[in-house]
Each structure stands twice: as structure tokens, then as C-alpha cells.
Coordinates of C-alpha atoms and ligand atoms in Angstrom, one line a residue:
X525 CA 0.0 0.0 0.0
X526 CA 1.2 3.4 -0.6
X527 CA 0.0 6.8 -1.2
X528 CA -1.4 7.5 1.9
X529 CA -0.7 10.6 3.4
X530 CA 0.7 11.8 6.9
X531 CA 1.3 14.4 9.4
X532 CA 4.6 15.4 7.4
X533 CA 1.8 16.3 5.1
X534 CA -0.2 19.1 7.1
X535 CA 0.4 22.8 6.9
X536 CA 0.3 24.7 9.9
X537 CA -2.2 23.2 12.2
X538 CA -2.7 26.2 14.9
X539 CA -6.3 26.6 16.6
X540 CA -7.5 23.2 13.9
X541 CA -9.4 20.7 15.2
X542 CA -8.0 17.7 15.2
X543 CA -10.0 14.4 15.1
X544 CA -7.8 11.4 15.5
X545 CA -8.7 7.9 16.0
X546 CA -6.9 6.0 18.2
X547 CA -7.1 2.5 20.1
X548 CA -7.9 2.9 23.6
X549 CA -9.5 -0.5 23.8
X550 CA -7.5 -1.0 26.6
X551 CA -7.6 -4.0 28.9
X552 CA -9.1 -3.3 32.2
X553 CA -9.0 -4.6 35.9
X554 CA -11.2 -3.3 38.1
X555 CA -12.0 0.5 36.3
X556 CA -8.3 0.7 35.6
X557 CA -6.2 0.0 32.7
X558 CA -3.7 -2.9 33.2
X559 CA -1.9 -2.5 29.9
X560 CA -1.6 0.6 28.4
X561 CA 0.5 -0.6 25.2
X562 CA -2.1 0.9 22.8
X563 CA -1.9 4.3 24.4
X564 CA 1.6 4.6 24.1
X565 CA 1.5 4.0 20.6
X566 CA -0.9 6.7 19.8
X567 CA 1.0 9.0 22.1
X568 CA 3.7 10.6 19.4
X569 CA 1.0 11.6 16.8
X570 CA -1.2 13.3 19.8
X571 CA 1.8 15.0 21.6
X572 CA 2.8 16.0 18.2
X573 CA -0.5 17.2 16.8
X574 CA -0.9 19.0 20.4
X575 CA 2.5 20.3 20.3
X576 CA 1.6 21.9 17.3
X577 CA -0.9 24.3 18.5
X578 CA -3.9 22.3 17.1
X579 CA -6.9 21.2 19.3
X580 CA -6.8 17.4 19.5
X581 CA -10.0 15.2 19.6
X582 CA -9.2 12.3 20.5
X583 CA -12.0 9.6 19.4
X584 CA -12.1 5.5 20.1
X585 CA -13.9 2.5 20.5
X586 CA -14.3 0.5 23.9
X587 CA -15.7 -2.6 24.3
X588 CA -18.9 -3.8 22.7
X589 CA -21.7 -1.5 24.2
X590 CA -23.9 -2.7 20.7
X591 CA -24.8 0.8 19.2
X592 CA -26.5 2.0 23.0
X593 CA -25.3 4.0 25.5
X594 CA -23.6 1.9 28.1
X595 CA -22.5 3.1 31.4
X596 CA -19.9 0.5 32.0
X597 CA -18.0 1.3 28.6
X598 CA -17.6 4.8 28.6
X599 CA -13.9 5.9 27.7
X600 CA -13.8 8.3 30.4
X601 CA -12.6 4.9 32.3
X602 CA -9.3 5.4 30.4
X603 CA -9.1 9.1 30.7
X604 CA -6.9 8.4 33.7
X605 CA -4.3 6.5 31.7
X606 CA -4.4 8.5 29.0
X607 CA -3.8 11.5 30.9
X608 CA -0.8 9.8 32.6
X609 CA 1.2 8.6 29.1
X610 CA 0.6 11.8 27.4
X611 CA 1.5 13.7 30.8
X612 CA -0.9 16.2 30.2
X613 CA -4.5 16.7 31.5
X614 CA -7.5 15.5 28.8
X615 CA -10.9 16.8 29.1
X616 CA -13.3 14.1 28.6
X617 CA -16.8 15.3 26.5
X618 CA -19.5 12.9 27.0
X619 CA -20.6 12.5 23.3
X620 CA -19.3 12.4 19.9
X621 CA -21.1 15.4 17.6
X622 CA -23.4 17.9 18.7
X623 CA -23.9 20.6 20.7
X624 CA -22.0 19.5 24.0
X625 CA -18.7 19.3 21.6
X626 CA -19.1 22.0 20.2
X627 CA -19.0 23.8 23.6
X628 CA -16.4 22.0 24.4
X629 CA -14.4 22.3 21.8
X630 CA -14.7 26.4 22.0
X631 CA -13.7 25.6 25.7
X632 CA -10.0 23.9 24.5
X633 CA -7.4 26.3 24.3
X634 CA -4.8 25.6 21.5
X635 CA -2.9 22.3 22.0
X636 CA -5.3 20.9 24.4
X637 CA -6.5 17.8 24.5
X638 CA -10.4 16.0 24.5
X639 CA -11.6 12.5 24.8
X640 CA -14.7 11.6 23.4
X641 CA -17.1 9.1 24.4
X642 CA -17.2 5.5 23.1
X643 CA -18.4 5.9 19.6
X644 CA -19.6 2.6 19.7
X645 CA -22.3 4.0 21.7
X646 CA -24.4 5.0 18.4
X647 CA -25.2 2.6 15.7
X648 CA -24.4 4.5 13.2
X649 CA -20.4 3.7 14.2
X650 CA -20.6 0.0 13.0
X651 CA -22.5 0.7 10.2
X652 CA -20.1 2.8 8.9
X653 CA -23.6 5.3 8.4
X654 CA -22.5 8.8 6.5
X655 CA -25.0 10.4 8.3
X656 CA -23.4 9.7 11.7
X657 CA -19.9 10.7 10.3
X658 CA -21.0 13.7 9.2
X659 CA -22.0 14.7 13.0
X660 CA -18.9 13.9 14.3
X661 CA -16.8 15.3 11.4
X662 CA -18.5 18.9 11.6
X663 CA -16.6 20.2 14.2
X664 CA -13.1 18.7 13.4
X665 CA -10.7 20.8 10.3
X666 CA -9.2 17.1 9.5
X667 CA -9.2 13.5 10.2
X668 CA -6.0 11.3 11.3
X669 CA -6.3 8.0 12.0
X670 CA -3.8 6.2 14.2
X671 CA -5.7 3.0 14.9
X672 CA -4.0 0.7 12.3
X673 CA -5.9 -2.5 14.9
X674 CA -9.4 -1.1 14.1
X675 CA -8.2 -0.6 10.2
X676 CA -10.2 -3.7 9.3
X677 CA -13.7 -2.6 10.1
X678 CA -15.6 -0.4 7.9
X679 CA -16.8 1.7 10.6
X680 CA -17.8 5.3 10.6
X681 CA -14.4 6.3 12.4
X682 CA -12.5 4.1 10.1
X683 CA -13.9 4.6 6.9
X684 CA -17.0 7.1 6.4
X685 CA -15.0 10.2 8.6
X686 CA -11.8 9.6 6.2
X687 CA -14.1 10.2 3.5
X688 CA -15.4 13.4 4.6
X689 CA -12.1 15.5 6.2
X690 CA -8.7 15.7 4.9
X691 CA -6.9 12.8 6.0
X692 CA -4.0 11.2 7.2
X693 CA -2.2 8.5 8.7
X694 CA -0.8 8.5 12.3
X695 CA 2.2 8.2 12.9
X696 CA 2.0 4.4 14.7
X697 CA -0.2 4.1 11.2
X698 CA 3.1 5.1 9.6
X699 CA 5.1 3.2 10.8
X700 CA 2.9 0.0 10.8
X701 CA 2.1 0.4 7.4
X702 CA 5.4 0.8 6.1
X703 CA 6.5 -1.7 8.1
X704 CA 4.0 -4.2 6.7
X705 CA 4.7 -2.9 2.8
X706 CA 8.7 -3.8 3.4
X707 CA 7.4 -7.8 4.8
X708 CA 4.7 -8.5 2.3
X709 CA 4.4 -6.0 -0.3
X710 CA 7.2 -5.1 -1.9
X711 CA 10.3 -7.2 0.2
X712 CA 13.3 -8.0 -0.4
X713 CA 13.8 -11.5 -1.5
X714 CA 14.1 -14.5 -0.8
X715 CA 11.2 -14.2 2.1
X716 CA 10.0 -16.7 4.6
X717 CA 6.9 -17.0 6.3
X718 CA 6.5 -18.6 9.6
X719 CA 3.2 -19.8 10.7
X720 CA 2.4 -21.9 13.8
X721 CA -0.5 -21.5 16.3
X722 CA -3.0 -24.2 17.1
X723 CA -5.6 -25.0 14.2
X724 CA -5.3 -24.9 9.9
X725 CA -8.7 -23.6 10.0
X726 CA -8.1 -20.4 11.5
X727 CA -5.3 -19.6 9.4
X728 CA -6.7 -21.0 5.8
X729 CA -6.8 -17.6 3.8
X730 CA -3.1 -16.6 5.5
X731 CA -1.4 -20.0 4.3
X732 CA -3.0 -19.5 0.9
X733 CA -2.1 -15.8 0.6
X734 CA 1.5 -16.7 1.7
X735 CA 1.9 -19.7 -0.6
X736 CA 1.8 -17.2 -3.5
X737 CA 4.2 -14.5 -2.0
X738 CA 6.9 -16.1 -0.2
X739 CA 10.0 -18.4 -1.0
X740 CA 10.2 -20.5 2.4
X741 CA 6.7 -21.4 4.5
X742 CA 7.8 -23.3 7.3
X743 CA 4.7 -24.4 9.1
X744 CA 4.9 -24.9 13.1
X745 CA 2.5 -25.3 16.0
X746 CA -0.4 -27.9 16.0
X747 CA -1.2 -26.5 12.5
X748 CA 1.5 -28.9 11.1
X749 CA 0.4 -31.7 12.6
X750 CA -2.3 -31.6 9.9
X751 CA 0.0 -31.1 7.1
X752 CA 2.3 -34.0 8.5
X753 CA -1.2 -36.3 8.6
X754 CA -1.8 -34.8 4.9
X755 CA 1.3 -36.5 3.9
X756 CA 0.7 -39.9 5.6
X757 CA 2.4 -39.3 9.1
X758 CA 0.2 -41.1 11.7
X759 CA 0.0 -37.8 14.3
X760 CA -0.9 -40.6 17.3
X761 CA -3.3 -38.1 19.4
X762 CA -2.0 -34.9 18.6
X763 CA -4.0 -32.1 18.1
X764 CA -4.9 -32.6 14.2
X765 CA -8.1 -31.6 12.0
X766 CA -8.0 -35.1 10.1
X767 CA -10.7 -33.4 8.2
X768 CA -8.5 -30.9 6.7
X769 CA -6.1 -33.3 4.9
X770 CA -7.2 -32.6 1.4
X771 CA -7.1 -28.6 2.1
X772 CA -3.7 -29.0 3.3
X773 CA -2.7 -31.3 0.2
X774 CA -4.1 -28.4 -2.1
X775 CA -2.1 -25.5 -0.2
X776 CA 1.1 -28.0 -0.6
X777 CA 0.1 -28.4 -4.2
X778 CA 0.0 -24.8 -4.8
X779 CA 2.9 -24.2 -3.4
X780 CA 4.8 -26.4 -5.7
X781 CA 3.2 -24.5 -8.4
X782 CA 4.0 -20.9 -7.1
X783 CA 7.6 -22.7 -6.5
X784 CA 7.8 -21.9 -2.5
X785 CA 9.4 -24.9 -0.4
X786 CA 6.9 -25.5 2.5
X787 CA 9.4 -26.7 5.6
X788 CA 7.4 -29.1 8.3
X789 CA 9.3 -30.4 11.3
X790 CA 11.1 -34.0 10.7
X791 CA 11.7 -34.6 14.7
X792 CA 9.0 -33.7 17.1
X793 CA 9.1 -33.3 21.2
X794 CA 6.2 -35.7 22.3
X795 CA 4.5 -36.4 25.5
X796 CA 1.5 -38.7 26.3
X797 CA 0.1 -35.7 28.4
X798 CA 0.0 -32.2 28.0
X799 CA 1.5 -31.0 30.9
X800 CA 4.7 -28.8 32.6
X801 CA 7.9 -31.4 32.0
X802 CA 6.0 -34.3 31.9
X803 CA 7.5 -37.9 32.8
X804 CA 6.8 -39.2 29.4
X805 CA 8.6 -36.3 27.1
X806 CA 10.9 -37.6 24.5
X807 CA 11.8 -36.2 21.1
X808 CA 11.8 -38.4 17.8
X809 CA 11.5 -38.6 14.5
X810 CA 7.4 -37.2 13.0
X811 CA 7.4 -40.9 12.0
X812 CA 8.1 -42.4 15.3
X813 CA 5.3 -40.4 17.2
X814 CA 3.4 -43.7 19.2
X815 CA -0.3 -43.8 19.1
X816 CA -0.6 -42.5 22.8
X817 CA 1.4 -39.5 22.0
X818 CA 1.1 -35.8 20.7
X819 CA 3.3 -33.4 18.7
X820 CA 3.6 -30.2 21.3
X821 CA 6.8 -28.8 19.9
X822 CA 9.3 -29.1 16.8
X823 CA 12.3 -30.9 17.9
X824 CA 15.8 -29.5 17.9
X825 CA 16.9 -31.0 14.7
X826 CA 14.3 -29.0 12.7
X827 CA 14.4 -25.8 14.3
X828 CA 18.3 -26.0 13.4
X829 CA 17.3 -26.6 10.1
X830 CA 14.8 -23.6 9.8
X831 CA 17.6 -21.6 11.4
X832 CA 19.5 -22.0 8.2
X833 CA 16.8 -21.4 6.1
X834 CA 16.2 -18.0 7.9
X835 CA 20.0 -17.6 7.1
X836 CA 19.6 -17.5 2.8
X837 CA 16.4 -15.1 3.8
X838 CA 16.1 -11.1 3.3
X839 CA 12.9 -10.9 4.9
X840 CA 10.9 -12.7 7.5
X841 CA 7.2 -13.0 8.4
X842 CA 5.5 -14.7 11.4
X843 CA 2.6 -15.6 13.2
X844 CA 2.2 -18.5 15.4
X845 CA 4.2 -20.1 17.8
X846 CA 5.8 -23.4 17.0
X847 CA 4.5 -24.9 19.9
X848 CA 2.8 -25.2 22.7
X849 CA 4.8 -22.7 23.8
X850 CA 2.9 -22.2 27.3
X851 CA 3.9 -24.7 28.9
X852 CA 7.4 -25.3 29.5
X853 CA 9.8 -27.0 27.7
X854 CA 7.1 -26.8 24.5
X855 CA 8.9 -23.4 24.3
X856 CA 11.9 -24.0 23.3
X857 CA 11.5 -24.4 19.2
X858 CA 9.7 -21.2 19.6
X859 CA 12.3 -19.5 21.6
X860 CA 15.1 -20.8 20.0
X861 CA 13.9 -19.4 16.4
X862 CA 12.6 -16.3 17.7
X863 CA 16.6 -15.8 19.0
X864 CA 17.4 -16.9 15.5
X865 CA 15.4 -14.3 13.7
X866 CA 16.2 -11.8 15.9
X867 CA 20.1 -12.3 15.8
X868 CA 19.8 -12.1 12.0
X869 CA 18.3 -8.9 12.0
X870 CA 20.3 -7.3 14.7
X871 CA 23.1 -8.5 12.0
X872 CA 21.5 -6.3 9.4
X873 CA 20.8 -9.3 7.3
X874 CA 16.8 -9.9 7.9
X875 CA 14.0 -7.9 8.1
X876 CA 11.6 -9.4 11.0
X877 CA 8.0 -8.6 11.2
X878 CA 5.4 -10.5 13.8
X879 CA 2.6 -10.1 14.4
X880 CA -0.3 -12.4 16.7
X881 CA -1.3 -11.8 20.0
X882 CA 0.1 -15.5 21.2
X883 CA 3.1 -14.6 18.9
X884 CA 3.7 -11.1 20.7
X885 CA 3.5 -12.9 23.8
X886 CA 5.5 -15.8 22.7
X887 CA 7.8 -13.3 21.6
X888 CA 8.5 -11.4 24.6
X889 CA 8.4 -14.6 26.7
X890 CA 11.6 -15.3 24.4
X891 CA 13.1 -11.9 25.7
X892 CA 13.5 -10.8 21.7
X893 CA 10.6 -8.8 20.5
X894 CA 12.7 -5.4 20.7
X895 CA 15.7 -7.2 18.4
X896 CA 12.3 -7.6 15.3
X897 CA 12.4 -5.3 13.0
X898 CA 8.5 -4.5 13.5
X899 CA 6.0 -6.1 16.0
X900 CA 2.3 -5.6 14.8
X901 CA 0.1 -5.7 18.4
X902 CA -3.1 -5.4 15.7
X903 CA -3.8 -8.8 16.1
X904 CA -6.8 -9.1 14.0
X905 CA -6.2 -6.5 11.3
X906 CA -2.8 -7.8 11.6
X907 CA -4.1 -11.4 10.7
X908 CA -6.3 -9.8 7.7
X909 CA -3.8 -8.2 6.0
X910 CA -1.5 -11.5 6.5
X911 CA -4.5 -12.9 4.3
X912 CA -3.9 -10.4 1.5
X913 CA -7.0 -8.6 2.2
X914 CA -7.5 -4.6 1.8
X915 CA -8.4 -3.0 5.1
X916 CA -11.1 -0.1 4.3
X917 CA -9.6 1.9 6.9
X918 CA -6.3 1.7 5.3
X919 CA -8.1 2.2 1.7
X920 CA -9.8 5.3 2.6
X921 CA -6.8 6.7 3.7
X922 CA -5.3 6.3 0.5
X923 CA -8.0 7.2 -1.4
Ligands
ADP672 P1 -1.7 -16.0 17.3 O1 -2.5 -15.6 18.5 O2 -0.3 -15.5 17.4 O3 -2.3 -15.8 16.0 P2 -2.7 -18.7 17.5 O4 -3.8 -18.2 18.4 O5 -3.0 -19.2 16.2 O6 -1.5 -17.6 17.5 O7 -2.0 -20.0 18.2 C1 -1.4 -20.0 19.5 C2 -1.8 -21.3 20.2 O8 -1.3 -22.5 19.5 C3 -1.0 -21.3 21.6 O9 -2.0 -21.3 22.6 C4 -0.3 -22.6 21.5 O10 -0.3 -23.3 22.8 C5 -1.0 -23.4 20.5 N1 -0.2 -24.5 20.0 C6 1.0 -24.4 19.3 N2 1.5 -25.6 19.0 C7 0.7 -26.5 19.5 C8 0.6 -27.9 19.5 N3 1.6 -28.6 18.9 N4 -0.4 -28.6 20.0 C9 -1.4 -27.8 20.6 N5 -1.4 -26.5 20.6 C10 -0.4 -25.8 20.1
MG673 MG1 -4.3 -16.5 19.4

């Protein structure tokens, strides 16, 4: 994607309104934040639009009040953690368009900051309705939208308000997207993919999308178990979607075709129970695996393996952990790659993007997600654009 503009692109932005849409879905304990990740993210493009002398707005999504006024998912329970990253107070306004922002607004001096309420609170936010946009974009001079994890819905503060203000991206949308355009888009070559997590199914439309677009797919996680099945190896009772054989036969067989190698694991660690070090742990060969036994990591000789392949790479995708990577020692494949990857771009020689939310976790459990070259925290949008699908909040930004 490209063409999308940013705030390198605005003129002098004194006494304008600012709307920006940012991601303060944040995760919540008790009325208080216990993660404010997303905030911090979105806190360069406010402090900088602020810093500029315009009047920021700052609009968002929180939890799924259903198009009604809900008392229990009003943003103003984030106001104190946004107020706290940003360092600077926030005035919270208790609706979206109308007259009470408009009195606000005329209450913000230059470089101040508002919240608005959950926009999720009117219907007319999830069905992307014009008419509702047009309320909340009356009092704003422009439209940035820094929320690249809300990118894939075609709501109204996604889609319709970009249509209806000048607009550009954020600068977390900057980055994000550029970041996304050097992995996928327009990367430099040979690539690999790695995907992992626990089921085929969720991941169909990623594997087939990457299939097309990468040199190396090396497939991990209990995802593989089903491609090992596909090819005759008898899983014992791993996790396995028996009934997806033929789908993964046709990914395999496209693949061929599109002339990317697709790497599964040769030797497996296997346990007859899923548990922390179990008693009956052993690694051995995907052809060994007894009948009483499940796949719950790759084994060492692989992940070696897959090392070197990430060595004759340029560029590196992943989602999915390669194992079952929760419970100790099914982490070590997944840690031990992750160190890989992260060596080989500290080198210079690989550019790393993940994204997931087991994988971020998976990632920082491995101590390495600062060594990536970009960690997407979008999860879903993340996961949609891994499909090869255009995100209308990302289109209308370009349009
Ligand atoms: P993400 O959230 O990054 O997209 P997923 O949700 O697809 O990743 O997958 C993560 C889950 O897959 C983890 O909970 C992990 O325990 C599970 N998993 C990985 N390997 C295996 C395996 N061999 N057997 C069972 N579960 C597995
Ligand atoms: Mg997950």
C-alpha cells in the first residue's frame, strides 16, 4: 500500500481541530487500565499534533456496548491512563457530535486535549452510516487515523470520517504500514513465512495468501500436525483436523506450483500428556510419534534446520508459535527461532515482522521482541492483512 498521506503532510495546524482515531480499547482490571501498550502508541501523533498548536479530539472505541449508551464502557474509564502517558490533562466530553462538543471544543485552548465518548455508543459507528460521520466530522478541520488494529472494520471512524475531512495517517499508522509494505508488499527477497498457532482452520486464507508471496513457508504449531497427517504421518493423538487433509494437500500443491518450499518439522518433542515437564517427554522422528502420543513442539533438529533457512532469507514473516509454547519446555523451538530471527536482524541481514497476539506474547516470553524489526500488536487487522486482504480503513486513507 502506498500513497497515503501523513502528518509530514499538514500545513500549519494552529487553533484546527484535530479528530484522531486512536485504540484505547485497553484491557481493564477493576476501572483501571492494566496494559496501556495501545496508548503509548498513539502518544507521538497526539503529543505532536498537540504540540503543534492544534486542538486534538481524540475519538475511540471501547468494548462492545452494541450501538447503545452503556455506562460501563464509557472511555472516560481510560481518561486516567491516558492523561498519565501523554503527561498532560484531557478533558473528557460525553458525546461524539453535537452541541456539548461544540461547547467544548470552543472551551479547549490551543494544543489541548479531549476525549470523546465510546463511539460505539451510536449505531451508526458500526454501520459505517454517512449520516453519523458527518456529525462527528462537523466540528473537526481534518481526520488522522492512528488505529491501524481497528483498520479492518468499515466503521464510521474508520472509513465514512476519512471520507469526509482531509486525511492522514498516524504516525503508529506510519510506521505500521510501512512496516507491513517492506514484509509482504514489496520485500526483499528470498522471504519466509512462519506460521504456527494451534488449528489450519483459522489460518486458511493466511497460508494461501503466503503460498503465493513467499519463498520459504515453514509451518509450526499444531497446525502442522495436519500437514504431517496430509502427507501420511500417523499424528498418534495430537492435536490434528484429520478433516482438513485434502485442504492441506491443495495448499502443498500450490505451493509447488507458485515454486515456495513448505518446511514441516522431521523430529518432534512428544509427550503422552499435556503437561509442565511431563514424565513421558521424548523427542523423535514425525514418524516415530506412538499412538498414545502428541506433537507439542518441533524438535531441535528442525528448528536448526529452519535456522538456516532463515540464514539464505532477506525478509521474515511470522505468526504462530511453533508450539505449545505455554507450557514449559514446549517453548523451546519457539524461543530458540525467535533468537534466530532476531540475531539475524540485529546483524543487518533480515527484516523481521510479527505479528499475533500468542506470537507477541510468545515473543517477549523469548526476551527478543525489541531485536524484530517491527511487532504488529493489531492482532486481528494484523491477521487480515497477512490474508492479502485490503483493510477499508487503510483504503480510505489512500483514497
Ligand atoms: P496467534 O494468536 O499468534 O495468531 P494462535 O492463536 O494461532 O497464534 O496459536 C497459538 C496457540 O497455539 C497457543 O496457545 C499454543 O499453545 C498453541 N499451539 C502451538 N503448538 C501447538 C501444538 N503442537 N499442540 C497444541 N497447541 C499448540
Ligand atoms: Mg491467538
Amino acid at each position: 500500500m502506498s500513497g497515503f498521506r501523513t502528518l509530514d503532510d499538514l500545513g500549519d495546524v494552529t487553533g484546527k481541530v484535530a479528530l484522531v482515531r486512536v485504540d484505547l480499547n485497553l484491557p481493564m482490571n477493576g476501572g483501571s487500565a492494566t496494559d496501556v501498550t495501545r496508548v503509548e502508541a498513539a502518544a507521538p501523533t497526539i503529543l505532536e499534533l498537540a504540540d503543534a498548536g492544534a486542538k486534538v479530539l481524540l475519538l475511540a472505541h471501547f468494548g462492545r456496548p452494541g450501538g447503545k449508551r452503556n455506562s460501563t464502557m464509557s472511555t472516560s474509564f481510560v481518561q486516567d491512563a491516558v492523561e498519565d502517558v501523554l503527561g498532560r490533562e484531557v478533558m473528557f466530553i460525553s458525546e461524539v457530535a453535537g452541541t456539548i462538543v461544540d461547547q467544548s471544543v470552543a472551551i479547549l485552548r490551543d494544543g489541548d486535549i479531549g476525549l470523546l465518548e465510546n463511539t460505539r455508543f451510536w449505531a451508526g459507528e458500526e454501520a459505517n452510516d454517512a449520516d453519523f460521520a458527518k456529525g462527528i466530522a462537523a466540528t473537526a478541520d481534518f481526520f488522522v487515523n492512528d488505529a491501524f488494529s481497528a483498520a479492518h472494520r468499515a466503521h464510521a471512524s474508520t472509513e465514512a470520517l476519512a471520507h469526509l475531512l482531509p486525511s492522514y495517517a498516524g504516525r503508529a499508522m506510519e510506521k505500521e504500514l510501512k512496516a507491513l509494505d517492506a514484509a509482504l508488499e514489496k520485500p526483499e527477497q528470498p522471504v519466509a513465512a512462519v506460521v504456527g498457532g494451534a488449528k489450519v482452520s483459522s489460518k486458511l486464507d493466511v497460508l494461501t495468501n503466503l503460498v503465493g508471496k513467499v519463498q520459504h513457508l515453514i509451518i509450526g504449531g499444531g497446525m502442522a500436525n495436519t500437514f504431517l497427517a496430509a502427507r501420511g504421518v500417523d499424528v498418534g493423538k495430537s492435536l490434528c483436523e484429520h478433516d482438513l487433509t485434502d485442504t492441506a494437500n491443495a495448499i502443498m500443491d500450490k505451493a509447488d506450483h507458485a515454486g515456495c518450499t513448505v518446511h514441516l518439522p522431521y523430529d518432534v518433542v512428544v509427550s503422552q500428556e499435556f503437561a509442565a515437564n511431563p514424565a513421558s517427554l521424548r523427542v523423535c522422528n514425525v514418524h516415530e510419534v506412538a499412538e498414545d502420543e502428541m506433537i507439542l513442539d518441533v524438535g531441535p533438529l528442525a528448528v536448526e534446520a529452519l535456522g538456516d533457512v532463515l540464514k539464505t532469507c532477506r525478509t521474515l514473516v511470522w505468526n504462530g508459535p511453533m508450539g505449545a509454547f505455554e507450557t514449559e519446555p514446549f517453548d523451546e523451538a519457539t524461543v530458540a527461532l525467535a533468537k534466530t530471527a532476531a540475531a539475524l536482524t540485529q546483524d543487518g541481514s533480515l527484516i523481521s515482522v510479527a505479528g499475533g497476539g500468542d506470537t507477541v506474547a510468545a515473543l517477549n516470553h523469548a526476551g527478543v521482541a525489541g531485536d524484530f524489526s517491527y511487532i504488529s500488536t493489531a492482532g486481528g487487522a494484523f491477521l487480515e492483512w497477512m490474508e492479502g486482504k485490503e483493510l477499508p480503513g487503510v483504503a480510505a486513507l489512500s483514497a
